[in-house]
Amino acid sequence: MKMYDMNEYRERKNLELEINRAADGELSRHEMTALEKKLQQFPDLLESYRNIMALPDLGDAYPDSDNISAVNSAGVKRILDFIESEEKSFRNFAEESLIWFRRYALAASIAILAVVSGFYLSYDVPENSEVAMEHLFYPDDQLESESYVLYLDELFDQ
Amino acid sequence: MSSPKNDFKKEIPKLYPRLHRAMSAYLAGSDLEPEDITQEAFLKAYRSIDHFKGNSGFYTWVYSIARNLSIDYFRKQKNEMNRSSIPVDEFEIESDEFSSADRREEVLLLRKAISELPELLRTVVVMKTIDGLTYPEISEILDVNEQTIKNRMFRARKELAGILKNLGVDQV
């Protein structure tokens, strides 16, 4: 794009924004007159300006009074009811979980304690911890090798 | 007890009519019901309230959720209905404020003209002229800079003028 084209492009863009401000009611009468004067150089923009300023108030298409209060009340009620039922189901789940936990937590603890105690008692645990370890790693075996050693001992004694 | 969820819940009755009106304008001519989208948007906002950063108001937040829901729906539909083919009568007026037939006709045509705008322009027109949002608020909802929003607004107004001319509406 040549330099003069670029300048023209920028000027057009600025004028478009000014037209928009005019349509938003942000320009004073004096500013409007100045804008119209500038637009004389751009006939297409001047036409757009006139068409835009002639547009009816778009807010009139959906006036507040068209917003039927009964429809709104029903909509709000539906949302709040839905939220309440969701909260209720969540609350129910939380409460239910708490009841189940309270009811069965004690029973579960007792059961675990009983199982652990059972294991502990079933072992003939030596008092000395070193011996206990030895028992654990080298449990008493009643294998033939031990009988054989005893047999040899007896044989030598004879 | 004050919590974001409770605060949001308290705001619903105040925000609902405004969003419903904006969605009625935004979705006019589509087969989406403004009630459905508005309700879905509020419920989604409530469920994900933890993601609300509080930089903006609840309204702009729930508005962007409603718009995203609509766009998702349009994408699913893929071929969004050709709005210009919808008869004017489809743009129903629920209130009986427009006692004169001419005035009623004018409003129907205005609704049809807005609905014929492409989504990008329609959403800006609805937010600015119908919902009364400011350019910074629109920019935040659409996540687009203010300058672009103003450019779109100019294009939208220009197109609207053309559509109304084609519909035979005498402008002021």
Tab-separated table of C-alpha atoms in Angstrom, chain A:
chain	number	residue	atom	x	y	z
A	1	MET	CA	0.000	0.000	0.000
A	2	LYS	CA	1.418	3.397	-0.980
A	3	MET	CA	2.025	6.014	1.706
A	4	TYR	CA	-0.800	8.311	0.614
A	5	ASP	CA	-3.186	5.314	0.537
A	6	MET	CA	-2.184	4.453	4.070
A	7	ASN	CA	-2.910	7.983	5.233
A	8	GLU	CA	-6.270	7.940	3.534
A	9	TYR	CA	-7.040	4.545	5.095
A	10	ARG	CA	-6.209	5.920	8.559
A	11	GLU	CA	-8.307	8.987	7.987
A	12	ARG	CA	-11.258	6.906	6.868
A	13	LYS	CA	-10.912	4.644	9.918
A	14	ASN	CA	-10.853	7.692	12.195
A	15	LEU	CA	-13.916	9.094	10.502
A	16	GLU	CA	-15.732	5.774	10.886
A	17	LEU	CA	-14.999	5.869	14.607
A	18	GLU	CA	-16.244	9.459	14.746
A	19	ILE	CA	-19.465	8.411	12.989
A	20	ASN	CA	-19.844	5.671	15.557
A	21	ARG	CA	-19.378	8.180	18.375
A	22	ALA	CA	-21.993	10.397	16.751
A	23	ALA	CA	-24.415	7.454	16.610
A	24	ASP	CA	-23.704	6.733	20.274
A	25	GLY	CA	-24.633	10.319	21.068
A	26	GLU	CA	-21.163	11.203	22.295
A	27	LEU	CA	-20.558	14.192	20.013
A	28	SER	CA	-21.640	17.764	20.664
A	29	ARG	CA	-23.491	19.740	18.018
A	30	HIS	CA	-20.293	21.603	17.218
A	31	GLU	CA	-18.343	18.318	16.796
A	32	MET	CA	-21.106	16.939	14.571
A	33	THR	CA	-20.871	19.950	12.275
A	34	ALA	CA	-17.097	19.531	12.072
A	35	LEU	CA	-17.506	15.840	11.276
A	36	GLU	CA	-20.023	16.537	8.506
A	37	LYS	CA	-17.585	19.036	7.015
A	38	LYS	CA	-14.775	16.463	6.995
A	39	LEU	CA	-17.069	13.853	5.469
A	40	GLN	CA	-17.636	16.055	2.401
A	41	GLN	CA	-14.327	14.673	1.113
A	42	PHE	CA	-15.625	11.085	1.368
A	43	PRO	CA	-19.060	10.860	-0.270
A	44	ASP	CA	-19.485	7.152	0.529
A	45	LEU	CA	-18.799	7.772	4.224
A	46	LEU	CA	-21.118	10.767	4.214
A	47	GLU	CA	-23.880	8.525	2.880
A	48	SER	CA	-23.141	5.893	5.539
A	49	TYR	CA	-23.215	8.631	8.168
A	50	ARG	CA	-26.631	9.832	7.008
A	51	ASN	CA	-28.013	6.282	6.890
A	52	ILE	CA	-26.643	5.439	10.325
A	53	MET	CA	-27.949	8.623	11.904
A	54	ALA	CA	-31.358	7.874	10.387
A	55	LEU	CA	-31.531	4.430	12.012
A	56	PRO	CA	-34.353	4.018	14.517
A	57	ASP	CA	-33.384	3.500	18.158
A	58	LEU	CA	-32.373	-0.160	18.180
A	59	GLY	CA	-33.202	-0.463	21.878
A	60	ASP	CA	-36.861	-0.037	20.862
A	61	ALA	CA	-36.769	-3.470	19.246
A	62	TYR	CA	-36.695	-5.110	22.667
A	63	PRO	CA	-38.173	-2.693	25.188
A	64	ASP	CA	-37.933	-3.519	28.881
A	65	SER	CA	-41.693	-3.823	29.079
A	66	ASP	CA	-41.510	-6.702	26.610
A	67	ASN	CA	-39.650	-8.610	29.254
A	68	ILE	CA	-42.687	-10.276	30.759
A	69	SER	CA	-42.298	-10.480	34.519
A	70	ALA	CA	-44.234	-13.765	34.749
A	71	VAL	CA	-41.800	-15.410	32.329
A	72	ASN	CA	-38.870	-14.070	34.316
A	73	SER	CA	-40.312	-15.125	37.665
A	74	ALA	CA	-40.908	-18.633	36.356
A	75	GLY	CA	-37.367	-18.786	34.954
A	76	VAL	CA	-35.769	-17.572	38.179
A	77	LYS	CA	-37.860	-20.022	40.200
A	78	ARG	CA	-36.800	-22.922	37.967
A	79	ILE	CA	-33.123	-22.047	38.365
A	80	LEU	CA	-33.353	-21.627	42.135
A	81	ASP	CA	-35.322	-24.879	42.471
A	82	PHE	CA	-32.743	-26.700	40.415
A	83	ILE	CA	-29.891	-25.299	42.489
A	84	GLU	CA	-31.710	-26.236	45.679
A	85	SER	CA	-32.300	-29.807	44.548
A	86	GLU	CA	-28.642	-30.106	43.522
A	87	GLU	CA	-27.516	-28.771	46.887
A	88	LYS	CA	-29.945	-31.089	48.626
A	89	SER	CA	-28.664	-34.168	46.835
A	90	PHE	CA	-25.098	-33.149	47.640
A	91	ARG	CA	-26.042	-32.557	51.272
A	92	ASN	CA	-27.798	-35.924	51.396
A	93	PHE	CA	-24.729	-37.655	50.057
A	94	ALA	CA	-22.476	-35.919	52.597
A	95	GLU	CA	-24.832	-36.657	55.481
A	96	GLU	CA	-25.322	-40.234	54.391
A	97	SER	CA	-21.566	-40.748	54.133
A	98	LEU	CA	-21.128	-39.343	57.633
A	99	ILE	CA	-23.790	-41.653	59.068
A	100	TRP	CA	-22.245	-44.683	57.399
A	101	PHE	CA	-18.815	-43.668	58.575
A	102	ARG	CA	-19.993	-43.179	62.149
A	103	ARG	CA	-21.928	-46.421	62.143
A	104	TYR	CA	-19.232	-48.634	60.709
A	105	ALA	CA	-16.002	-46.892	61.639
A	106	LEU	CA	-16.068	-48.304	65.202
A	107	ALA	CA	-16.910	-51.796	63.988
A	108	ALA	CA	-14.125	-51.653	61.397
A	109	SER	CA	-11.591	-50.480	63.999
A	110	ILE	CA	-12.532	-53.289	66.372
A	111	ALA	CA	-12.270	-55.849	63.565
A	112	ILE	CA	-8.823	-54.616	62.515
A	113	LEU	CA	-7.637	-54.620	66.144
A	114	ALA	CA	-8.931	-58.160	66.600
A	115	VAL	CA	-7.157	-59.457	63.479
A	116	VAL	CA	-3.863	-57.817	64.433
A	117	SER	CA	-4.117	-59.144	67.997
A	118	GLY	CA	-4.921	-62.603	66.655
A	119	PHE	CA	-1.770	-62.620	64.560
A	120	TYR	CA	0.273	-61.346	67.462
A	121	LEU	CA	-1.039	-63.945	69.896
A	122	SER	CA	-0.718	-66.835	67.475
A	123	TYR	CA	3.038	-66.276	67.427
A	124	ASP	CA	5.068	-67.636	70.284
A	125	VAL	CA	7.067	-64.451	70.509
A	126	PRO	CA	10.353	-64.730	72.439
A	127	GLU	CA	11.081	-61.956	74.903
A	128	ASN	CA	14.495	-61.128	73.478
A	129	SER	CA	14.081	-59.172	70.280
A	130	GLU	CA	17.311	-60.589	68.801
A	131	VAL	CA	16.033	-64.080	69.310
A	132	ALA	CA	12.705	-63.023	67.911
A	133	MET	CA	14.403	-61.868	64.722
A	134	GLU	CA	16.293	-65.132	64.477
A	135	HIS	CA	13.006	-66.981	64.851
A	136	LEU	CA	11.554	-64.905	62.154
A	137	PHE	CA	14.337	-65.422	59.634
A	138	TYR	CA	15.375	-68.934	60.628
A	139	PRO	CA	12.253	-70.628	61.890
A	140	ASP	CA	12.653	-73.959	63.721
A	141	ASP	CA	12.753	-76.649	61.167
A	142	GLN	CA	12.097	-80.261	61.786
A	143	LEU	CA	13.947	-81.390	58.717
A	144	GLU	CA	15.764	-84.621	58.221
A	145	SER	CA	19.159	-82.892	58.341
A	146	GLU	CA	18.632	-82.064	62.029
A	147	SER	CA	17.633	-85.672	62.818
A	148	TYR	CA	20.660	-86.853	60.981
A	149	VAL	CA	22.966	-84.605	63.042
A	150	LEU	CA	21.372	-85.940	66.240
A	151	TYR	CA	21.817	-89.477	64.977
A	152	LEU	CA	25.530	-88.821	64.322
A	153	ASP	CA	25.945	-87.320	67.837
A	154	GLU	CA	24.423	-90.388	69.425
A	155	LEU	CA	26.603	-92.633	67.282
A	156	PHE	CA	29.794	-90.880	68.411
A	157	ASP	CA	28.690	-91.076	72.039
A	158	GLN	CA	28.428	-94.805	71.714
